[in-house]
XYZ file of C-alpha atoms in Angstrom:
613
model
C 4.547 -33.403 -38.403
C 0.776 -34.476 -38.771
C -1.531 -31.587 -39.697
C -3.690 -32.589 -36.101
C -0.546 -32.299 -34.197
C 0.119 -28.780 -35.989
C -3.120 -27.729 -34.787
C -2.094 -28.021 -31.761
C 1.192 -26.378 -32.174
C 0.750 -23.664 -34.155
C 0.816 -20.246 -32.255
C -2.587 -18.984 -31.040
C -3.283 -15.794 -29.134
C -6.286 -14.799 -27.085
C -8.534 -12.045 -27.596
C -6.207 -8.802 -25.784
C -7.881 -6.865 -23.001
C -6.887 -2.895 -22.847
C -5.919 -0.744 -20.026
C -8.962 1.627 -20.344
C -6.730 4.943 -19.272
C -3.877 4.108 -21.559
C -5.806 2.000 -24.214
C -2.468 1.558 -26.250
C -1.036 -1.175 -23.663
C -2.708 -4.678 -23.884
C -2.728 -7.770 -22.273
C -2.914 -11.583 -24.047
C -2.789 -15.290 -23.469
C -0.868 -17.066 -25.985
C 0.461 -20.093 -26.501
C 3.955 -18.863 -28.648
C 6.764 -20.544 -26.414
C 4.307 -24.119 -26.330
C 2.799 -23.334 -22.891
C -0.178 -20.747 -22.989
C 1.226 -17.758 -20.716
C 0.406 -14.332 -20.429
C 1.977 -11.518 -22.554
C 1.957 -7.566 -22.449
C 1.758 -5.340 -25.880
C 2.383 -1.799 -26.384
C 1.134 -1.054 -29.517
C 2.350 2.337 -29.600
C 5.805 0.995 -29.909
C 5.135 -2.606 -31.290
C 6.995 -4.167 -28.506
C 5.679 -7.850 -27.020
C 6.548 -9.298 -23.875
C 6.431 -12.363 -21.693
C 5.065 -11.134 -18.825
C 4.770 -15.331 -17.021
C 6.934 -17.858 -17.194
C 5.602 -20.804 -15.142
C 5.997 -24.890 -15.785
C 2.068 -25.024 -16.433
C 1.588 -21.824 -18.178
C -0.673 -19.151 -16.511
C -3.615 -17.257 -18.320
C -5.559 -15.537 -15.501
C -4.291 -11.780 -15.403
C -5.805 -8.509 -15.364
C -3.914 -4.735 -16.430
C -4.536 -2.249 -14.049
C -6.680 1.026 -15.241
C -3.376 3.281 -15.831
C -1.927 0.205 -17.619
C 1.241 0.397 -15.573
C 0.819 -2.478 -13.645
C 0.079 -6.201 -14.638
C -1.955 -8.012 -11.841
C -1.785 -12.262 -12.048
C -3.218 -15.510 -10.134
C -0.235 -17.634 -8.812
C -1.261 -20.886 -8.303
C 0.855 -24.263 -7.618
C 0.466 -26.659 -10.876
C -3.053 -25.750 -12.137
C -4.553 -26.325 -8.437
C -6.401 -22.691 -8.479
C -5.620 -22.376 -4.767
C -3.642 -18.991 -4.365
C -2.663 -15.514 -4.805
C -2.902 -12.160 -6.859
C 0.557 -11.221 -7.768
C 1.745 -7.740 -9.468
C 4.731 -6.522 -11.604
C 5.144 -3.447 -13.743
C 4.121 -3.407 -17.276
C 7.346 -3.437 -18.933
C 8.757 -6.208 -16.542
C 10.338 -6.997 -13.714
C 9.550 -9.109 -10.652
C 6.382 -10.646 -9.518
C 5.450 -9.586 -5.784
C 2.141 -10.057 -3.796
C -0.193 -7.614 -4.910
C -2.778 -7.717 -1.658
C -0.351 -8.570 1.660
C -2.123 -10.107 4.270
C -4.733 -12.131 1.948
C -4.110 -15.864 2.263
C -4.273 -18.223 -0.596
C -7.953 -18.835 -1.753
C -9.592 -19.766 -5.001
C -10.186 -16.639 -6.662
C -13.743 -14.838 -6.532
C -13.939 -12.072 -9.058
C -11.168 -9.178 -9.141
C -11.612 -5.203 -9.853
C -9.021 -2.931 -9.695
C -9.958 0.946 -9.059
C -7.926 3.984 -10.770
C -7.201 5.206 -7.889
C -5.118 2.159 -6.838
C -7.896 0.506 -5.306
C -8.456 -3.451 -5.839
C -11.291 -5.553 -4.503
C -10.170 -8.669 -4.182
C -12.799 -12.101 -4.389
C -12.266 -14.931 -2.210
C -13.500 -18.431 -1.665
C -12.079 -21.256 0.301
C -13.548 -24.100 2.571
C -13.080 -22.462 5.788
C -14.768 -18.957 5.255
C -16.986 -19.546 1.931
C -17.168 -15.824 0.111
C -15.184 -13.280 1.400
C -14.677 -9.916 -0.395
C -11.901 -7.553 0.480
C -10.918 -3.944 -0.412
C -7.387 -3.007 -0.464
C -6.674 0.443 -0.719
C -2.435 1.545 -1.404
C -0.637 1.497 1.618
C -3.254 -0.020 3.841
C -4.191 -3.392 5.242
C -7.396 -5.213 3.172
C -10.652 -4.947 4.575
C -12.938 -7.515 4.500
C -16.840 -6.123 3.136
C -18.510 -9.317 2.459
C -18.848 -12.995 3.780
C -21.059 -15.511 2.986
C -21.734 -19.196 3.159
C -22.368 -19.329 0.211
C -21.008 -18.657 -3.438
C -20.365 -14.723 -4.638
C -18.145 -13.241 -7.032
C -16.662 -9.822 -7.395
C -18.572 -8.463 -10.703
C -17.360 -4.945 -11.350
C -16.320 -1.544 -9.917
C -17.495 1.713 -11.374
C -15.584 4.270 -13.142
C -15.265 6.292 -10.189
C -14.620 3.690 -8.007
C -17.402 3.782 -5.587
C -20.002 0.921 -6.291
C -19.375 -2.129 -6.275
C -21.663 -5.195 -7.941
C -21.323 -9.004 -6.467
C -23.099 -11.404 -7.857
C -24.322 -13.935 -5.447
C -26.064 -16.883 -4.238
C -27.288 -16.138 -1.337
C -30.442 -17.844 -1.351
C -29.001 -21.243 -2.103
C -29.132 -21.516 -6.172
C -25.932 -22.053 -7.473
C -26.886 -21.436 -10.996
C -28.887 -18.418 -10.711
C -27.193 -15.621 -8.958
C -28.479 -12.645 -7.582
C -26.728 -8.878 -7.969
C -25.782 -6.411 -4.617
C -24.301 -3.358 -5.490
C -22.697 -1.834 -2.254
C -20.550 1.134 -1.733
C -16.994 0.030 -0.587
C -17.014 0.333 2.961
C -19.857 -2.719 2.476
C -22.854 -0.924 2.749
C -25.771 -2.054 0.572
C -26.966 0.313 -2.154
C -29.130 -1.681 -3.603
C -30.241 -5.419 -4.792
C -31.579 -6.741 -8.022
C -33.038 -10.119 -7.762
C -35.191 -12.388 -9.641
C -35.336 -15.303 -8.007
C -38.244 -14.877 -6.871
C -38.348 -16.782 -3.747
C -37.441 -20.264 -5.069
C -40.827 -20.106 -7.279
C -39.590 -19.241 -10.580
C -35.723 -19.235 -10.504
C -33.707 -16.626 -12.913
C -30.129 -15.568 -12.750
C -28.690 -12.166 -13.297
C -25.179 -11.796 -14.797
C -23.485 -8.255 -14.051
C -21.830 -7.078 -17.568
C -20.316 -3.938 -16.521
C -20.747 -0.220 -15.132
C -20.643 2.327 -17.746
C -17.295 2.990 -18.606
C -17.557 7.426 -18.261
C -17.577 9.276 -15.136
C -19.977 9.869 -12.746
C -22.736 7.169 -14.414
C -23.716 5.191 -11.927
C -26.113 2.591 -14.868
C -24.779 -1.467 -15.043
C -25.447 -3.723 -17.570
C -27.121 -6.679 -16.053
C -27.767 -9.521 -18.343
C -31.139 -11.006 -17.281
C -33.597 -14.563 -18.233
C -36.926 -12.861 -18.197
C -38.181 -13.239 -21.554
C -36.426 -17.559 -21.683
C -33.311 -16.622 -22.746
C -29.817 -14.523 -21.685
C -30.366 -10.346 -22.872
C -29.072 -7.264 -21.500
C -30.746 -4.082 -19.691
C -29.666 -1.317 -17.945
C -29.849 -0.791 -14.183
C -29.423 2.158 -12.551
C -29.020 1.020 -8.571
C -28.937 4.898 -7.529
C -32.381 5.740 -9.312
C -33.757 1.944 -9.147
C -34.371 2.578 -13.054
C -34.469 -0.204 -15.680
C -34.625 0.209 -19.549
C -35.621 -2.381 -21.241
C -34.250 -2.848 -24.202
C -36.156 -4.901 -26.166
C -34.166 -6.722 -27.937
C -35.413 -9.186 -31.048
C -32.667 -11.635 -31.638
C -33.637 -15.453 -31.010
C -30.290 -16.427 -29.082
C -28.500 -15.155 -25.573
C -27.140 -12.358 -26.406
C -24.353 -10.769 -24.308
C -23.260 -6.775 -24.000
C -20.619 -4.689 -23.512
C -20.355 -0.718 -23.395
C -18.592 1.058 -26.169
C -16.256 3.225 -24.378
C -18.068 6.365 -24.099
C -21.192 4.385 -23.708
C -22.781 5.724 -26.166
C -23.901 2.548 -27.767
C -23.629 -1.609 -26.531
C -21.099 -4.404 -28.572
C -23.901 -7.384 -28.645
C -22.557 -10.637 -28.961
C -25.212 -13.125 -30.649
C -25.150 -16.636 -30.102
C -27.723 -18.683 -31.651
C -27.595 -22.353 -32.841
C -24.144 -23.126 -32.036
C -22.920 -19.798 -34.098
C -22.612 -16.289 -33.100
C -22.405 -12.746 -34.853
C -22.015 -8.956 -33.312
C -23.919 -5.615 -33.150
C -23.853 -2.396 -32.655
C -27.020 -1.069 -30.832
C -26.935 2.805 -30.393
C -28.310 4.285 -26.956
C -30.908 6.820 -26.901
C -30.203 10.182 -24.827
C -32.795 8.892 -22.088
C -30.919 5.686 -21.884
C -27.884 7.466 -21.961
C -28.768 9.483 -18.894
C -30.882 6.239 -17.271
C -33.500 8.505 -16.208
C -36.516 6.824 -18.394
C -37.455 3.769 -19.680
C -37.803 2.967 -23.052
C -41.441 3.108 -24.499
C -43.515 -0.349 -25.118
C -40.330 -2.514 -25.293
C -38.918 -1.225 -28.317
C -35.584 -1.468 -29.260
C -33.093 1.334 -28.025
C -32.431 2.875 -30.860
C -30.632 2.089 -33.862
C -29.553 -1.566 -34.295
C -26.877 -2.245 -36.675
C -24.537 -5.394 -37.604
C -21.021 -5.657 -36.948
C -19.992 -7.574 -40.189
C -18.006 -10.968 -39.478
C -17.855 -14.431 -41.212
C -20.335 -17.200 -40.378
C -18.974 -19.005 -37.582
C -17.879 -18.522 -34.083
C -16.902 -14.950 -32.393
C -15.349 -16.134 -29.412
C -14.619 -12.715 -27.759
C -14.809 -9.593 -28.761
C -14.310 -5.642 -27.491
C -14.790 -2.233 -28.403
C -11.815 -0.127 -28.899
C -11.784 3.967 -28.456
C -11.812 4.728 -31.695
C -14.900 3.275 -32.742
C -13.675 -0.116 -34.128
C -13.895 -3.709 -32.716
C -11.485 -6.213 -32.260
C -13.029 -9.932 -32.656
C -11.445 -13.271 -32.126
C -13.515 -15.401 -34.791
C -13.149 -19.076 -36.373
C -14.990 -21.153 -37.588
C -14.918 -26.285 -37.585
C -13.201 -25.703 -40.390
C -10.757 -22.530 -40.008
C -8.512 -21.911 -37.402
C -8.811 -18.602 -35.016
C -7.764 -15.299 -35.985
C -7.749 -12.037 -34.364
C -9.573 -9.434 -36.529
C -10.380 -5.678 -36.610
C -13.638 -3.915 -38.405
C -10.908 -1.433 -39.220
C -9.696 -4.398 -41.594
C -6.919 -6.905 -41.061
C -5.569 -9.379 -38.792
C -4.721 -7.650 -35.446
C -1.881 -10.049 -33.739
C -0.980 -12.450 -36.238
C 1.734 -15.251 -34.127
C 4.751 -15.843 -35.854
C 5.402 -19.581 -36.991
C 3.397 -22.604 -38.762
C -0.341 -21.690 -39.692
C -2.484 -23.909 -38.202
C -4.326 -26.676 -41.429
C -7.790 -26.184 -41.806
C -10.092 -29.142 -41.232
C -13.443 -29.564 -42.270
C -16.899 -27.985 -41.964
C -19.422 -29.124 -39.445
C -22.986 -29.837 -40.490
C -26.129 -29.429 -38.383
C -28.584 -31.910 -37.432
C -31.719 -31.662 -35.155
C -32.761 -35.242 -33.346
C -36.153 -35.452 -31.767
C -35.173 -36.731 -28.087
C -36.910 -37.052 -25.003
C -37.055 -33.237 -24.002
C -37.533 -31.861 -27.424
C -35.031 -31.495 -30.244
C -31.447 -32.189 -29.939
C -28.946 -29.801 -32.136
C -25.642 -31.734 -32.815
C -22.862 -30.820 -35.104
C -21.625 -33.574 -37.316
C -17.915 -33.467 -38.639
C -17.013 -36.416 -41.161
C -14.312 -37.617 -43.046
C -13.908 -38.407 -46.852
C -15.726 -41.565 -48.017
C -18.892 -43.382 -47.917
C -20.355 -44.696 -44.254
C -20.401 -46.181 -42.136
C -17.676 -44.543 -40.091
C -16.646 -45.689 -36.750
C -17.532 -42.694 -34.866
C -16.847 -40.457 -31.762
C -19.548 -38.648 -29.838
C -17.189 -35.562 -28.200
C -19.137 -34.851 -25.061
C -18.592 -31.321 -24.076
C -17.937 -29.986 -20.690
C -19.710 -27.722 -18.230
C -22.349 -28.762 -18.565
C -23.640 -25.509 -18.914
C -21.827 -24.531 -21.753
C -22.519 -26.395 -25.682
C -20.569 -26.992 -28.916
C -20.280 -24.899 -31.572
C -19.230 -23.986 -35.091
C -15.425 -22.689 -33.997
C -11.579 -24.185 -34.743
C -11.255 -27.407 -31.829
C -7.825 -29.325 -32.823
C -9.145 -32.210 -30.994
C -12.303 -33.295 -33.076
C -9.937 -32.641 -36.014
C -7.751 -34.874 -35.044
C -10.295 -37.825 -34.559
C -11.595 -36.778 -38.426
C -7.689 -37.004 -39.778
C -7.980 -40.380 -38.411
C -10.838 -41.757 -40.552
C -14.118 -41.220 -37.938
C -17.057 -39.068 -38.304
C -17.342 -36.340 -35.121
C -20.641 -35.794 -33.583
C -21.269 -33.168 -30.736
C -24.750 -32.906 -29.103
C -25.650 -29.642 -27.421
C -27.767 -32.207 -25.002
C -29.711 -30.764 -22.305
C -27.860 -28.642 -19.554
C -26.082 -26.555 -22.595
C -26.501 -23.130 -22.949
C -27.592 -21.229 -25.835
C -30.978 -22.572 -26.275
C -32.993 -20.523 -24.047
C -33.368 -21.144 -20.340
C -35.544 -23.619 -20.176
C -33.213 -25.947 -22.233
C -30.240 -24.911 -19.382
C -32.446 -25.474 -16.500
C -34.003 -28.826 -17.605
C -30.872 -30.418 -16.305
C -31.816 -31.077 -12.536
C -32.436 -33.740 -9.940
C -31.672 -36.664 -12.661
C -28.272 -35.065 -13.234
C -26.043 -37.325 -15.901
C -29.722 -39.500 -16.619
C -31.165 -36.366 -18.900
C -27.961 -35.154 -20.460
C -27.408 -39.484 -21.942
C -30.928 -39.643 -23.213
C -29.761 -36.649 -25.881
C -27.031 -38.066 -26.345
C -28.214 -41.933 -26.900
C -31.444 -40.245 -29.471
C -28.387 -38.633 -31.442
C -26.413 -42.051 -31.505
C -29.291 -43.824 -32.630
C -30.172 -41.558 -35.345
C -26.344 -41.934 -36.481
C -27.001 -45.877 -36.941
C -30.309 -45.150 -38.199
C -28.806 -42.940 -41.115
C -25.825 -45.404 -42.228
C -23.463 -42.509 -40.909
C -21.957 -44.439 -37.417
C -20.525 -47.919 -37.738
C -22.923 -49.471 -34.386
C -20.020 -51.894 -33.626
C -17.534 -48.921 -34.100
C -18.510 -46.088 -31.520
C -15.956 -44.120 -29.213
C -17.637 -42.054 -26.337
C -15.331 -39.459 -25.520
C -15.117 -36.094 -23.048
C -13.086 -33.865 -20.881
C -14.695 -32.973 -17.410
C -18.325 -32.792 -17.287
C -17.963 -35.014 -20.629
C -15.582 -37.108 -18.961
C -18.540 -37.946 -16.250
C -20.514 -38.384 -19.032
C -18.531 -41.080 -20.444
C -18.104 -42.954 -17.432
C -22.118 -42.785 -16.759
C -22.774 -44.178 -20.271
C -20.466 -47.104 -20.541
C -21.986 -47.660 -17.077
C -25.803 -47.478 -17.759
C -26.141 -48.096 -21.060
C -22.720 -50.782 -21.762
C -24.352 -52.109 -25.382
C -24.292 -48.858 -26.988
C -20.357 -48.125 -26.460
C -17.912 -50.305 -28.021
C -14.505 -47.779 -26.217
C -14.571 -44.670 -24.019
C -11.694 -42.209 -23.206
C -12.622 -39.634 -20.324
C -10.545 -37.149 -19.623
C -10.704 -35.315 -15.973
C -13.352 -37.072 -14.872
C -16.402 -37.272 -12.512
C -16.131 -40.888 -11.605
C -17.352 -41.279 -7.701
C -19.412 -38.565 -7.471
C -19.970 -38.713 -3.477
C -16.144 -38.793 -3.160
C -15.998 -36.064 -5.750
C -18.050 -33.705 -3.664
C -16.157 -33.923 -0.586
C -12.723 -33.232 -2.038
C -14.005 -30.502 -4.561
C -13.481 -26.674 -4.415
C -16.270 -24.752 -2.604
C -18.051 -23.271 -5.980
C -18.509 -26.747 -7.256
C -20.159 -28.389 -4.138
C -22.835 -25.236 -4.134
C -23.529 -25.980 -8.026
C -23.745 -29.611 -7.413
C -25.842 -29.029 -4.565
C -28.272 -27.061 -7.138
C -28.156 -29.740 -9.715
C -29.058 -32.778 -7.005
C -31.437 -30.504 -5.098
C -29.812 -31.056 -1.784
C -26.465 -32.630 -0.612
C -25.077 -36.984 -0.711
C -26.579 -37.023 2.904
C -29.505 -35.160 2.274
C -30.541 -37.397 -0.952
C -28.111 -39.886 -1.288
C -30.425 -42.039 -3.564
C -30.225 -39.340 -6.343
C -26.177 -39.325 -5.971
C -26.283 -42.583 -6.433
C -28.203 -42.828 -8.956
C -26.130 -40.227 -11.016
C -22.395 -41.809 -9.961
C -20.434 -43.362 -12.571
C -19.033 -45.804 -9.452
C -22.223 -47.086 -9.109
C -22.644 -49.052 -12.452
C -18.927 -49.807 -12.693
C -19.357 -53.491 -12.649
C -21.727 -53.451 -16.016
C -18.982 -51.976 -17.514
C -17.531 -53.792 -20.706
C -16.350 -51.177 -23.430
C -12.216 -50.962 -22.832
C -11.995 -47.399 -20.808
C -8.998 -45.100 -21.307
C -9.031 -41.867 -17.911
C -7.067 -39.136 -18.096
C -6.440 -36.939 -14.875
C -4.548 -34.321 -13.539
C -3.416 -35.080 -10.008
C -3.440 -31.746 -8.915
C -7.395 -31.336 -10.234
C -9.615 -29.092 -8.034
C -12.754 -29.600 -9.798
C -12.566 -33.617 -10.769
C -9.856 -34.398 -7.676
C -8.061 -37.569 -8.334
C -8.967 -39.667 -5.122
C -12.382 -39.936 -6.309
C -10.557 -41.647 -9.914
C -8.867 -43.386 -8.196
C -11.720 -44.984 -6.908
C -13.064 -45.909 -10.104
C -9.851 -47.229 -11.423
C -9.362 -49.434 -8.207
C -12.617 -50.761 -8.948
C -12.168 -51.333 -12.405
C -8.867 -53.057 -11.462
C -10.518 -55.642 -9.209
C -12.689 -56.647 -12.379
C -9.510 -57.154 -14.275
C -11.675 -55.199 -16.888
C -9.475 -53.351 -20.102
C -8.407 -49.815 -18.622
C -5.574 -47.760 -19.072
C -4.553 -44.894 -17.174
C -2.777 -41.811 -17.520
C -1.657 -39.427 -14.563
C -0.170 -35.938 -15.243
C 1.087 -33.254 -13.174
C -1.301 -30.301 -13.254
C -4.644 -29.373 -12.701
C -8.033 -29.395 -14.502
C -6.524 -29.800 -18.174
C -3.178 -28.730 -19.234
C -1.660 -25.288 -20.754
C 1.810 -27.080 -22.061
C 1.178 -27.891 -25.527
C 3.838 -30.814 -25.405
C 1.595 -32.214 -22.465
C -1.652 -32.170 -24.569
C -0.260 -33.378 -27.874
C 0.919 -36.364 -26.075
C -2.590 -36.984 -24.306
C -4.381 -36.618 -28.012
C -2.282 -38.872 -28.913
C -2.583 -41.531 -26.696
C -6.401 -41.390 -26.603
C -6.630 -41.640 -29.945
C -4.274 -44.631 -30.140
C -6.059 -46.273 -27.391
C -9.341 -46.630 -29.030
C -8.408 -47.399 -32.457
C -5.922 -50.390 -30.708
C -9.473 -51.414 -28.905
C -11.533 -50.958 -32.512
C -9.312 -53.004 -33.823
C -9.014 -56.004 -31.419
C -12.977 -55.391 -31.147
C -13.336 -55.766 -34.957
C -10.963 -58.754 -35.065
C -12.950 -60.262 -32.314
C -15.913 -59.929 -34.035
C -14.900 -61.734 -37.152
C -13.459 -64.557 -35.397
C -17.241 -64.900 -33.589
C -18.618 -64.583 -37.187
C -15.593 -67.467 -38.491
C-alpha cells in the first residue's frame, strides 16, 4: 500500500467530549472500522464501543449531562435533513429522542440535567424554530424566525438559554438572546450596530458551576475573534484584555476558575491557561483599564496545529495536535498519548513553509509543501473551503498525496479566511469568487516568478467553496490553469441557491448583498456557469448526489454545458452528501483526481512538444 493511501487509512480518532456529571464516560468520532462513526469510552473500565453503524458513517452526537444516554443526528446518506435519535450509553437501540419533531436540518442542541433538551431547527418551510422538550411531555416551540438562529448553550442549572441569531439580516455576524425556557427574553447582546459597523458574537459557553449565570461570548471589537464575560442577569461585561495577535477562542475550566484559550495565529495555534480573578469569578466588576484577568500562563504543546482541545476535572488538558508534516495525535499535559487507534501509523510527510505575497488587498499568507528536487514542479494550488475558514500547519492526507506524486502544494489563506483579523474575513463581499482569485492568481504568479511552479504545469484544485473556486478560475482567467479537479462544487450559482439548505441561502444572501432577483448582475458575475464557454483546461467534478450545500442539479448544469462544447471533462457521482465519511469512498476519489490530472499533464506536455517539433 502507498504511504498517501495509508494516510488515509490509518485509524484516527477525534478529540472525545465528556459527560460533565460523570466525566469518566466519553464520546469520539473515529474512523477504526474505515467509515468515521461515533464511539462511547468508559475510561473507568477501559471499555470502547461502537455506538453507530450507518453506510455513510455518522459523527454528529452529543452525551447527555449524567452520561447515561448518547443523543445522535440520523440523517439519510449525508443529506443533513433529519432527526435526534437516543440510546443508552452502554448500547442498545436507537429510538427518537424528541417525538413529535419532524425532520429538519439541525440548529444547535443542549441537553439539561434534569432531562431537559432544547432542540434547534431549520427547514424551508418554518426558517428557525427552537423547541424545549421536557421528559414525558410534548416539545414546545420558544422561538421562530425567518431567519437563521442556532441553539448556543444552556446553563448549569438549566434555566437560560443563549441563541445566536441573525435576526437583522447578516448571515455572518450573529447576534446573542439569552431567554429563560418558557421563551421569554432575558436579555440581548448585540453589536451590529444597526447595519453601520457589522460584528458578530459567538456564544462559548455558560459557566460550568451552579447558580452562575456569566457566558463566554467571543466578540470582534478590537479586529479580531477574543473572549469576555457576560453576565445577562447583571448586564456586566469584563473585559479581558487579552494581548495575543490571533482569534483566540475560550473555554471554562470546569470549576471556572480559569479559561482554556485556544490561539490561532498565522495558520498555527497554541493554548493557555488564563486564571480568573475573584471579581471575575463572581461577574460583579469589571476588570480595571483593560488589563489582563489575571495570571496568563502557556499550556505547553508542539509547534503546529491544536485542532481541539478541553479541560478535564482534574486540572489537565486533553489536545488533539499535528502538525504538514506529522499525523494527529491525541495528547494529555498529564503526559502521553490519550487514545492511541490500534493498526498502521499513519507516514509522515513533509513540512510546510510560509510565504507572504503582496496581492491586491494586502499580503497573502500561503503555505508551500514541495517535493524532493530542484524546480520547477508542476504544481497544485489546494483551494480550501468555507470560505470562512483558512489552511494551516496540521496533518491533511490529501496535499500529501499530491507531494508523493512529484508536485509542489501551495495553499493561500486568500481573502474570506479566517484567522487574520476581521477585516481580512469581511473583505470578502459583493464581488464574491472575484476577490478570493485575485489572492490566489498574486500567489500563482509569484510561484512562476520564483522558478518553484512549472507555468505550463499547474493543477487548480478544491472541495466545496474551493471547488467553486476552481470552476470560477478556469472560467475567468483560462491561461493561467493548465487542469482543474473540483470536488462538491458551486458551479451555477443561481441554481445553487434555490436548491440549497436554508443557512446557506441567508449566508449567500450576506455575501451578494441581496438575493439572484434582487441583484442578479452580481450572481452573475460570480457564477462559474457564466464563463463556461472560455473554458479550456481539461476539468475533473466530483459530487455527492445527495449534497445539501453544493446540490447536484446545479452540476449538472455545468456538466451539460460543458458536454455541448465537447470540451475534456470527466465526472464522478457518489452516493452521499457534502464529502464522504467511508474511507474506501475517499481513497478511491484521491485517487482518481490525482490520476486525472497527471493523464491531462501529460497529454498537455506531449502536446506541447509536438507544437515545439
Amino acid at each position: 500500500m502507498p504511504d498517501w493511501e495509508k494516510r488515509f487509512r490509518a485509524p484516527r480518532t477525534g478529540l472525545p467530549q465528556w459527560a460533565e456529571d460523570a466525566p469518566d464516560r466519553s464520546l469520539f468520532v473515529s474512523n477504526a472500522t474505515g467509515i468515521f462513526e461515533l464511539y462511547t469510552w468508559d475510561r473507568a473500565t477501559g471499555d470502547q464501543r461502537q455506538a453507530t453503524n450507518r453506510p455513510n458513517g455518522t459523527t454528529d452526537g452529543a452525551l447527555t449531562p449524567d452520561g447515561t444516554s448518547v443523543w445522535w443526528f440520523r440523517d439519510t446518506d449525508g443529506d443533513e435533513f433529519g432527526v435526534w435519535v437516543r440510546q443508552p450509553f452502554e448500547g442498545g437501540d436507537a429510538e427518537p429522542a424528541v417525538p413529535g419533531l419532524a425532520p429538519s436540518y439541525p440548529g444547535g442542541l443542549s441537553l439539561g440535567r434534569d432531562g431537559t433538551a432544547v432542540v434547534g431547527r431549520i427547514t424551508e418551510e418554518d426558517g428557525s424554530t427552537v423547541h424545549v422538550a421536557r421528559p414525558g411531555a410534548e416539545p414546545v416551540e420558544i422561538y421562530r424566525h425567518r431567519q437563521t438562529a442556532d441553539v448556543a448553550g444552556l446553563s448549569y442549572d438549566g434555566s437560560l438559554l443563549a441563541i445566536e441569531h441573525t435576526e437583522h439580516g447578516d448571515a455572518m455576524h450573529s447576534a446573542v438572546r439569552v431567554v429563560r425556557v418558557d421563551g421569554s427574553t432575558v436579555a440581548e447582546l448585540d453589536d451590529t450596530n444597526g447595519g453601520e459597523e457589522e460584528l458578530a458574537l459567538s456564544v462559548m459557553g455558560f459557566a460550568p458551576v451552579d447558580g452562575d449565570s456569566r457566558l463566554l461570548v467571543g466578540h470582534q471589537r478590537r479586529g479580531r475573534w477574543e473572549p469576555m464575560i457576560w453576565d445577562p442577569l447583571t448586564g456586566e461585561v469584563t473585559d479581558l484584555g487579552l494581548d495575543l495577535p490571533g482569534d483566540v477562542h475560550a473555554e471554562w475550566y470546569p470549576d471556572a476558575s480559569a479559561l482554556l484559550l485556544a490561539h490561532s495565529y498565522r495558520a498555527r495555534s497554541e493554548l493557555w491557561r488564563l486564571e480568573l480573578t475573584t471579581a471575575e469569578r463572581t461577574g460583579r466588576e469589571r476588570t480595571a483599564g483593560g488589563q489582563t484577568a489575571g495570571e496568563l500562563t502557556r499550556v505547553e504543546t508542539p509547534a503546529g496545529t491544536v485542532s481541539g482541545a478541553t479541560a478535564r476535572p482534574d486540572g489537565t488538558v486533553e489536545y488533539l495536535w499535528s502538525s504538514a508534516a506529522r499525523p494527529p495525535q491525541l495528547r494529555s499535559t498529564s503526559g502521553g498519548v490519550v487514545l492511541d487507534p490500534p493498526g498502521m501509523t499513519a507516514p509522515d510527510s513533509v513540512p510546510v513553509t510560509d510565504v507572504w505575497v503582496e496581492g491586491p488587498g494586502g499580503q497573502v499568507h500561503a503555505l508551500v509543501q514541495r517535493p524532493e528536487g530542484e524546480g520547477p514542479f508542476p504544481t497544485v494550488f489546494d483551494i480550501h473551503g468555507g470560505p470562512t475558514w483558512h489552511d494551516s500547519d496540521a496533518f491533511a492526507a490529501q496535499p500529501a498525496a499530491w507531494v508523493d506524486r512529484g508536485f509542489t502544494v501551495i495553499r493561500v489563506n486568500y481573502r474570506g479566511s479566517t484567522g487574520y483579523g476581521r477585516a481580512w474575513t469581511d473583505a470578502l463581499k459583493h464581488r464574491v469568487g472575484l476577490i478570493e482569485l485575485e489572492d490566489i492568481e498574486a500567489v500563482r504568479a509569484w510561484a512562476v516568478e520564483t522558478g518553484l511552479a512549472d507555468p505550463e504545469r499547474i493543477v487548480l484544485t478544491g472541495g466545496s467553496w474551493g471547488g467553486y473556486l476552481t470552476l470560477l478560475g478556469i472560467g475567468t482567467r483560462p491561461e493561467l490553469w493548465t487542469v482543474a479537479v473540483a470536488a462538491v462544487p458551486v458551479a451555477d450559482y443561481v441554481a445553487a441557491y434555490d436548491d440549497e439548505m436554508e443557512a446557506l441561502k441567508a449566508m449567500d444572501r450576506t455575501l451578494f448583498g441581496g438575493s439572484p432577483e434582487e441583484i442578479p448582475e452580481r450572481w452573475e458575475a460570480s457564477s462559474p456557469i457564466t464563463y463556461v464557454d472560455e473554458v479550456t483546461a481539461p476539468v475533473y467534478i466530483t459530487a455527492g448526489v445527495n449534497d445539501p450545500r453544493c446540490p447536484i442539479r446545479q452540476i449538472d448544469n455545468y456538466i451539460e454545458r460543458l458536454r455541448k462544447r465537447d470540451a475534456v471533462h470527466e465526472v464522478y457521482r457518489y452516493d452521499a452528501g457534502h464529502g464522504s465519511l467511508v474511507v474506501d469512498e475517499r481513497v478511491k476519489q484521491v485517487a482518481l483526481e490525482i490520476d486525472f490530472a497527471v493523464r491531462m499533464l501529460e497529454k498537455a506536455t506531449s502536446r506541447a512538444g509536438t507544437d515545439e517539433g
